[in-house]
Short mmCIF file of C-alpha atoms in Angstrom, two decimals:
data_model
loop_
_atom_site.label_atom_id
_atom_site.label_comp_id
_atom_site.label_asym_id
_atom_site.label_seq_id
_atom_site.Cartn_x
_atom_site.Cartn_y
_atom_site.Cartn_z
CA MET R 1 16.78 2.46 -11.64
CA ALA R 2 17.66 0.51 -8.51
CA GLN R 3 14.66 -1.62 -7.67
CA PHE R 4 14.53 -3.14 -4.20
CA THR R 5 12.14 -4.43 -1.54
CA LEU R 6 12.42 -4.22 2.25
CA GLU R 7 13.59 -7.83 2.25
CA ASP R 8 16.45 -6.77 -0.04
CA ALA R 9 17.20 -3.83 2.26
CA LYS R 10 17.45 -6.17 5.23
CA LYS R 11 20.01 -8.33 3.44
CA LEU R 12 22.19 -5.25 2.88
CA SER R 13 22.05 -4.12 6.51
CA GLN R 14 24.57 -5.18 9.14
CA SER R 15 22.69 -3.58 12.04
CA LYS R 16 20.54 -5.85 14.22
CA LEU R 17 18.30 -2.94 15.26
CA THR R 18 17.85 -1.78 11.67
CA ASN R 19 16.92 -5.33 10.67
CA HIS R 20 14.44 -5.47 13.54
CA VAL R 21 12.86 -2.19 12.40
CA ILE R 22 12.69 -3.41 8.79
CA ASP R 23 10.93 -6.58 9.98
CA GLU R 24 8.40 -4.44 11.84
CA PHE R 25 7.65 -2.52 8.63
CA ARG R 26 7.43 -5.80 6.71
CA LYS R 27 4.55 -6.92 8.93
CA SER R 28 2.44 -4.80 6.60
CA PRO R 29 1.81 -6.96 3.49
CA LEU R 30 1.72 -3.71 1.53
CA MET R 31 5.13 -2.49 2.62
CA ASP R 32 6.60 -5.99 2.45
CA ARG R 33 5.59 -6.39 -1.21
CA MET R 34 6.11 -2.79 -2.26
CA VAL R 35 8.79 -2.21 -4.87
CA TYR R 36 11.00 0.79 -4.12
CA ASP R 37 13.16 2.80 -6.51
CA ASP R 38 15.94 4.76 -4.80
CA CYS R 39 16.51 7.12 -7.71
CA VAL R 40 15.62 10.62 -6.51
CA LYS R 41 18.71 12.82 -6.43
CA PRO R 42 18.28 16.08 -4.52
CA GLN R 43 19.28 19.03 -6.69
CA GLY R 44 20.77 21.97 -4.88
CA GLY R 45 20.32 20.13 -1.58
CA ASP R 46 16.61 20.83 -1.16
CA SER R 47 14.67 19.18 -4.01
CA LEU R 48 13.09 15.75 -3.58
CA THR R 49 11.02 15.73 -6.77
CA TYR R 50 10.27 12.70 -8.92
CA VAL R 51 8.95 13.34 -12.44
CA TYR R 52 7.51 10.50 -14.50
CA ASN R 53 5.13 9.80 -17.38
CA ARG R 54 1.90 7.99 -16.52
CA VAL R 55 0.46 5.92 -19.38
CA THR R 56 -3.15 7.06 -19.81
CA THR R 57 -4.06 5.91 -23.36
CA TYR R 58 -2.86 2.64 -24.83
CA PRO R 59 -2.12 2.01 -28.54
CA THR R 60 -3.95 -0.45 -30.77
CA ALA R 61 -2.62 -3.20 -33.03
CA GLU R 62 -3.98 -4.64 -36.28
CA GLY R 63 -3.20 -6.87 -39.22
CA ARG R 64 -2.31 -5.61 -42.70
CA GLU R 65 -2.11 -6.97 -46.25
CA ILE R 66 1.00 -7.16 -48.42
CA ASN R 67 1.93 -3.75 -49.92
CA LYS R 68 -0.51 -1.93 -47.66
CA GLU R 69 0.28 0.27 -44.71
CA TYR R 70 -1.23 0.02 -41.25
CA GLU R 71 -4.37 2.14 -41.07
CA ASN R 72 -4.19 3.12 -37.41
CA LYS R 73 -1.01 4.99 -36.63
CA ASP R 74 -1.98 5.79 -33.08
CA VAL R 75 0.48 6.14 -30.24
CA ALA R 76 0.41 5.55 -26.51
CA LYS R 77 -0.37 8.74 -24.65
CA THR R 78 1.18 9.74 -21.37
CA THR R 79 0.66 12.47 -18.84
CA GLN R 80 3.64 13.93 -17.05
CA ILE R 81 3.22 13.65 -13.30
CA THR R 82 5.33 15.34 -10.66
CA THR R 83 5.41 13.99 -7.14
CA ASN R 84 7.42 15.22 -4.21
CA LEU R 85 8.92 12.80 -1.73
CA LYS R 86 7.52 13.31 1.74
CA ILE R 87 9.32 13.17 5.07
CA PHE R 88 7.29 11.32 7.69
CA GLY R 89 7.92 9.48 10.90
CA GLY R 90 7.83 10.19 14.59
CA ALA R 91 9.86 10.83 17.73
CA PHE R 92 9.62 9.76 21.36
CA ASP R 93 11.25 10.87 24.60
CA LEU R 94 12.52 8.52 27.30
CA ASP R 95 14.32 9.18 30.54
CA ARG R 96 17.76 7.59 30.51
CA VAL R 97 16.93 5.83 33.80
CA LEU R 98 14.06 3.97 32.10
CA ILE R 99 16.28 3.10 29.15
CA ASN R 100 19.02 1.72 31.38
CA HIS R 101 17.07 0.11 34.19
CA GLU R 102 13.41 -0.61 33.30
CA ARG R 103 13.27 -4.37 32.74
CA GLN R 104 10.40 -5.61 34.93
CA VAL R 105 7.34 -5.06 32.74
CA ILE R 106 8.82 -4.38 29.33
CA THR R 107 12.00 -6.14 28.27
CA ASN R 108 13.50 -3.09 26.62
CA GLN R 109 11.84 0.33 26.78
CA LEU R 110 13.84 1.68 23.85
CA VAL R 111 12.92 -1.19 21.52
CA PHE R 112 9.31 -1.13 22.73
CA GLN R 113 8.88 2.58 21.99
CA MET R 114 10.64 2.17 18.65
CA ASP R 115 8.28 -0.67 17.69
CA GLN R 116 5.23 1.39 18.64
CA LYS R 117 6.48 4.32 16.58
CA VAL R 118 7.14 2.02 13.60
CA LYS R 119 3.54 0.79 13.82
CA ALA R 120 2.33 4.39 13.64
CA VAL R 121 4.57 5.18 10.64
CA ARG R 122 3.43 1.96 8.97
CA ALA R 123 -0.21 2.97 9.46
CA LEU R 124 0.48 6.44 8.06
CA PHE R 125 2.07 4.97 4.92
CA ASN R 126 -0.93 2.68 4.47
CA ASP R 127 -3.30 5.62 4.94
CA TRP R 128 -1.54 7.80 2.37
CA PHE R 129 -1.26 4.84 -0.02
CA VAL R 130 -5.06 4.90 -0.26
CA ASN R 131 -6.21 8.36 0.79
CA GLY R 132 -3.20 10.60 0.28
CA ASP R 133 -3.87 13.90 -1.46
CA SER R 134 -1.04 16.40 -1.42
CA GLU R 135 -3.49 19.24 -2.07
CA THR R 136 -5.71 18.57 0.95
CA VAL R 137 -3.81 16.28 3.35
CA THR R 138 -0.92 18.08 5.01
CA GLY R 139 2.44 16.56 4.14
CA SER R 140 1.12 13.51 2.26
CA PHE R 141 1.92 12.03 -1.11
CA ASP R 142 -0.92 11.26 -3.54
CA GLY R 143 -2.63 7.90 -3.07
CA LEU R 144 -4.61 5.39 -5.11
CA ASN R 145 -8.01 7.03 -4.69
CA LYS R 146 -6.77 10.28 -6.21
CA ALA R 147 -4.96 8.51 -9.06
CA ILE R 148 -7.88 6.23 -9.95
CA LYS R 149 -10.91 8.44 -9.39
CA GLY R 150 -12.80 9.06 -12.61
CA THR R 151 -10.61 6.78 -14.74
CA LYS R 152 -11.64 3.65 -16.65
CA THR R 153 -10.48 1.45 -13.76
CA ASP R 154 -12.85 3.17 -11.31
CA PHE R 155 -15.68 0.60 -11.44
CA THR R 156 -19.10 0.76 -9.79
CA PRO R 157 -21.89 -1.77 -10.58
CA SER R 158 -25.19 -0.35 -11.80
CA ALA R 159 -26.81 -1.31 -8.48
CA ILE R 160 -25.43 -1.75 -4.98
CA LEU R 161 -24.66 -5.39 -4.22
CA ASP R 162 -25.74 -6.45 -0.74
CA MET R 163 -23.10 -8.45 1.17
CA SER R 164 -24.02 -7.15 4.61
CA SER R 165 -25.28 -10.38 6.21
CA ALA R 166 -24.72 -14.12 6.11
CA GLU R 167 -27.98 -14.56 4.19
CA ALA R 168 -27.02 -11.86 1.66
CA ILE R 169 -23.55 -13.35 1.16
CA GLU R 170 -24.98 -16.83 0.58
CA LYS R 171 -27.31 -15.37 -2.04
CA ASN R 172 -24.91 -12.97 -3.74
CA TRP R 173 -21.37 -14.37 -3.39
CA LYS R 174 -21.18 -15.42 -7.04
CA ALA R 175 -22.25 -11.96 -8.14
CA PHE R 176 -19.62 -10.51 -5.80
CA LEU R 177 -16.84 -12.54 -7.39
CA TYR R 178 -18.21 -11.62 -10.81
CA TYR R 179 -17.81 -7.92 -10.02
CA VAL R 180 -14.32 -8.53 -8.63
CA ARG R 181 -13.41 -10.16 -11.94
CA GLN R 182 -15.07 -7.36 -13.89
CA THR R 183 -12.72 -4.99 -12.11
CA LEU R 184 -9.69 -7.22 -12.63
CA LYS R 185 -10.28 -7.33 -16.37
CA LEU R 186 -9.86 -3.54 -16.52
CA MET R 187 -6.28 -3.85 -15.33
CA ASP R 188 -3.10 -4.52 -17.30
CA GLY R 189 -2.10 -7.53 -15.22
CA THR R 190 -2.84 -9.53 -12.09
CA PRO R 191 -2.79 -7.26 -9.04
CA ASP R 192 -0.47 -8.09 -6.18
CA LEU R 193 -2.76 -6.55 -3.60
CA MET R 194 -6.40 -5.91 -2.71
CA ALA R 195 -6.69 -3.26 0.00
CA VAL R 196 -9.84 -3.54 2.15
CA ASN R 197 -11.22 -2.62 5.55
CA ASN R 198 -12.29 -5.02 8.30
CA ASP R 199 -15.91 -5.21 7.07
CA MET R 200 -14.85 -6.16 3.55
CA PHE R 201 -12.23 -8.61 4.81
CA ALA R 202 -14.94 -10.40 6.79
CA VAL R 203 -17.00 -10.61 3.59
CA PHE R 204 -14.06 -12.22 1.77
CA GLN R 205 -13.61 -14.71 4.62
CA THR R 206 -17.25 -15.76 4.37
CA VAL R 207 -17.15 -15.94 0.57
CA ALA R 208 -14.12 -18.23 0.97
CA ASP R 209 -16.46 -20.74 2.64
CA TYR R 210 -18.22 -21.11 -0.71
CA SER R 211 -15.31 -20.70 -3.15
CA SER R 212 -12.09 -22.66 -3.61
CA GLN R 213 -10.20 -19.67 -5.01
CA PHE R 214 -8.90 -18.53 -1.60
CA THR R 215 -5.84 -19.66 0.37
CA ALA R 216 -4.46 -18.70 3.79
CA THR R 217 -0.81 -19.13 4.80
CA LYS R 218 1.70 -17.54 7.17
CA ASN R 219 4.84 -15.74 6.07
CA GLU R 220 8.27 -15.87 7.72
CA LEU R 221 7.25 -13.09 10.12
CA GLY R 222 4.22 -15.03 11.38
CA SER R 223 1.63 -12.83 9.66
CA GLU R 224 -1.40 -14.53 8.10
CA ILE R 225 -1.56 -13.98 4.35
CA VAL R 226 -4.96 -14.48 2.70
CA LYS R 227 -5.03 -14.65 -1.09
CA TYR R 228 -7.64 -14.68 -3.83
CA GLY R 229 -5.77 -16.50 -6.56
CA ASN R 230 -2.33 -14.84 -6.47
CA THR R 231 -3.60 -11.57 -5.02
CA VAL R 232 -3.10 -10.78 -1.33
CA ILE R 233 -6.18 -9.45 0.48
CA MET R 234 -4.92 -6.93 3.01
CA LYS R 235 -6.74 -5.30 5.90
CA MET R 236 -5.45 -1.72 5.88
CA GLY R 237 -6.29 -1.18 9.53
CA ASP R 238 -6.79 2.11 11.37
CA LYS R 239 -5.34 5.52 10.81
CA PRO R 240 -2.32 6.17 13.07
CA GLY R 241 -3.37 7.00 16.61
CA LYS R 242 -7.08 6.82 15.77
CA SER R 243 -9.93 4.32 15.89
CA SER R 244 -11.21 5.23 12.41
CA GLU R 245 -10.33 2.88 9.56
CA ILE R 246 -8.13 3.89 6.63
CA ILE R 247 -10.79 2.58 4.23
CA GLU R 248 -14.15 3.64 5.59
CA THR R 249 -17.52 1.97 5.41
CA SER R 250 -20.05 4.59 4.33
CA GLU R 251 -22.53 5.53 7.03
CA SER R 252 -25.08 6.53 4.39
CA ASP R 253 -25.31 3.33 2.33
CA GLY R 254 -23.05 0.78 4.10
CA THR R 255 -20.71 0.35 1.13
CA SER R 256 -16.95 0.04 1.17
CA PRO R 257 -14.47 0.06 -1.75
CA ILE R 258 -11.83 -2.50 -2.71
CA TYR R 259 -8.57 -1.10 -4.08
CA PHE R 260 -6.35 -3.16 -6.41
CA ALA R 261 -2.68 -2.52 -7.17
CA ARG R 262 -0.16 -4.23 -9.44
CA LEU R 263 3.22 -3.51 -7.91
CA GLY R 264 6.29 -2.92 -10.09
CA LEU R 265 8.39 -0.20 -11.66
CA ASP R 266 5.96 -0.10 -14.61
CA GLY R 267 2.93 -0.04 -12.29
CA VAL R 268 2.47 1.04 -8.70
CA HIS R 269 5.69 1.54 -6.75
CA ALA R 270 7.40 3.74 -4.21
CA VAL R 271 10.37 6.08 -4.64
CA THR R 272 13.04 7.03 -2.14
CA PRO R 273 16.14 9.25 -2.20
CA ASP R 274 19.20 8.05 -4.08
CA GLY R 275 20.94 5.32 -2.10
CA GLN R 276 18.41 5.12 0.73
CA LYS R 277 17.44 1.48 1.10
CA ALA R 278 15.55 1.45 4.38
CA PRO R 279 13.67 3.59 6.89
CA LYS R 280 16.02 5.48 9.19
CA THR R 281 16.29 5.14 12.96
CA TYR R 282 17.93 7.69 15.21
CA LEU R 283 18.87 6.40 18.65
CA PRO R 284 19.71 8.52 21.69
CA ASN R 285 23.32 8.93 22.77
CA LEU R 286 23.43 7.81 26.40
CA THR R 287 26.99 9.05 26.88
CA THR R 288 26.11 12.74 26.57
CA PRO R 289 24.47 15.00 29.20
CA GLY R 290 20.68 15.31 29.34
CA ALA R 291 18.26 13.21 31.34
CA VAL R 292 15.58 12.90 28.66
CA LYS R 293 16.66 11.22 25.46
CA THR R 294 14.94 11.34 22.06
CA GLY R 295 14.59 8.52 19.53
CA GLU R 296 13.18 8.84 16.00
CA VAL R 297 11.94 6.75 13.09
CA GLU R 298 11.78 8.40 9.68
CA MET R 299 10.99 7.60 6.06
CA ILE R 300 11.44 9.72 2.95
CA ALA R 301 9.24 8.31 0.22
CA ALA R 302 6.28 8.71 -2.11
CA MET R 303 4.04 6.39 -4.10
CA VAL R 304 3.56 6.64 -7.87
CA VAL R 305 1.19 5.04 -10.39
CA LYS R 306 3.08 4.60 -13.68
CA ALA R 307 0.03 3.31 -15.60
CA THR R 308 -3.64 3.98 -14.92
CA LYS R 309 -4.42 0.31 -15.58
CA SER R 310 -2.02 -0.87 -12.88
CA ALA R 311 -4.51 0.24 -10.21
CA ALA R 312 -8.29 -0.08 -9.87
CA VAL R 313 -11.14 0.26 -7.42
CA LEU R 314 -14.44 -1.60 -7.03
CA ARG R 315 -17.17 0.42 -5.33
CA GLY R 316 -20.83 -0.21 -4.57
CA ILE R 317 -20.45 -3.32 -2.37
CA LYS R 318 -22.62 -3.09 0.76
CA VAL R 319 -20.82 -4.63 3.73
CA ALA R 320 -22.74 -3.20 6.68
CA PRO R 321 -26.47 -2.86 7.40
CA ILE R 322 -27.86 0.66 7.64
#
């Protein structure tokens, strides 16, 4: 296995534009921290399938006396999962006159359009990371919600916890952190990421006024990184090209979930084709005929959950009044 991150991919690239595109993808804390495994080898030229075993039942351990055998000879149980890498990205058309001569409003039309397309691809990856379902969402890989739903790390308190106002947060913030910790204890390690929507992020910001467990810093790209302990709290943002959030707040009860992921090759990670270390960019050739030129950004990837305990979700937190 060849584990890498986008930061590693940037170090291997000699292209300034490729590095710029990688930095744009890295502005997502999810994609910046995601571990990738470029191990999928197409068979026959048309197969992009990754087969792995997901740990679903963990073994026990016990003590024994001299001359006596262990009583519980249980084994870890796995379920074979097959995921297909997905091709996703976007294209844009620009007149060669705009590419060559438009400098008054936008410094570089080509770079501008490429950046905008990267933002859309970034949002699509974030959306599929949470909501992807290859059976119902056209072209997507399976996301956290599908992998976690109905498992032991899918946690909902017995009653909805109200965090929908300043007064409610002041009253219930300790209970809120208690339920966060109750979810964390179900996992097999400290998560690298909490994925939330804007409503839940605002709740965390207010809770931080009462708790000393939160920190806020900026990374090398200028993005603000908010952490609870060692776990990054990430706003997942909107779906690409839409005003609806990737993680929704329920209109019926005002609740919103929090998704947790421990990133790593034994937990939650992404897979790419063999040898592919970075998203691809395809630039127009301005030396050939044709007034309208096409540029493209493309990724070939999927997300996998190697162990059910490497991901979790906390539901039943009310973040908006109804």
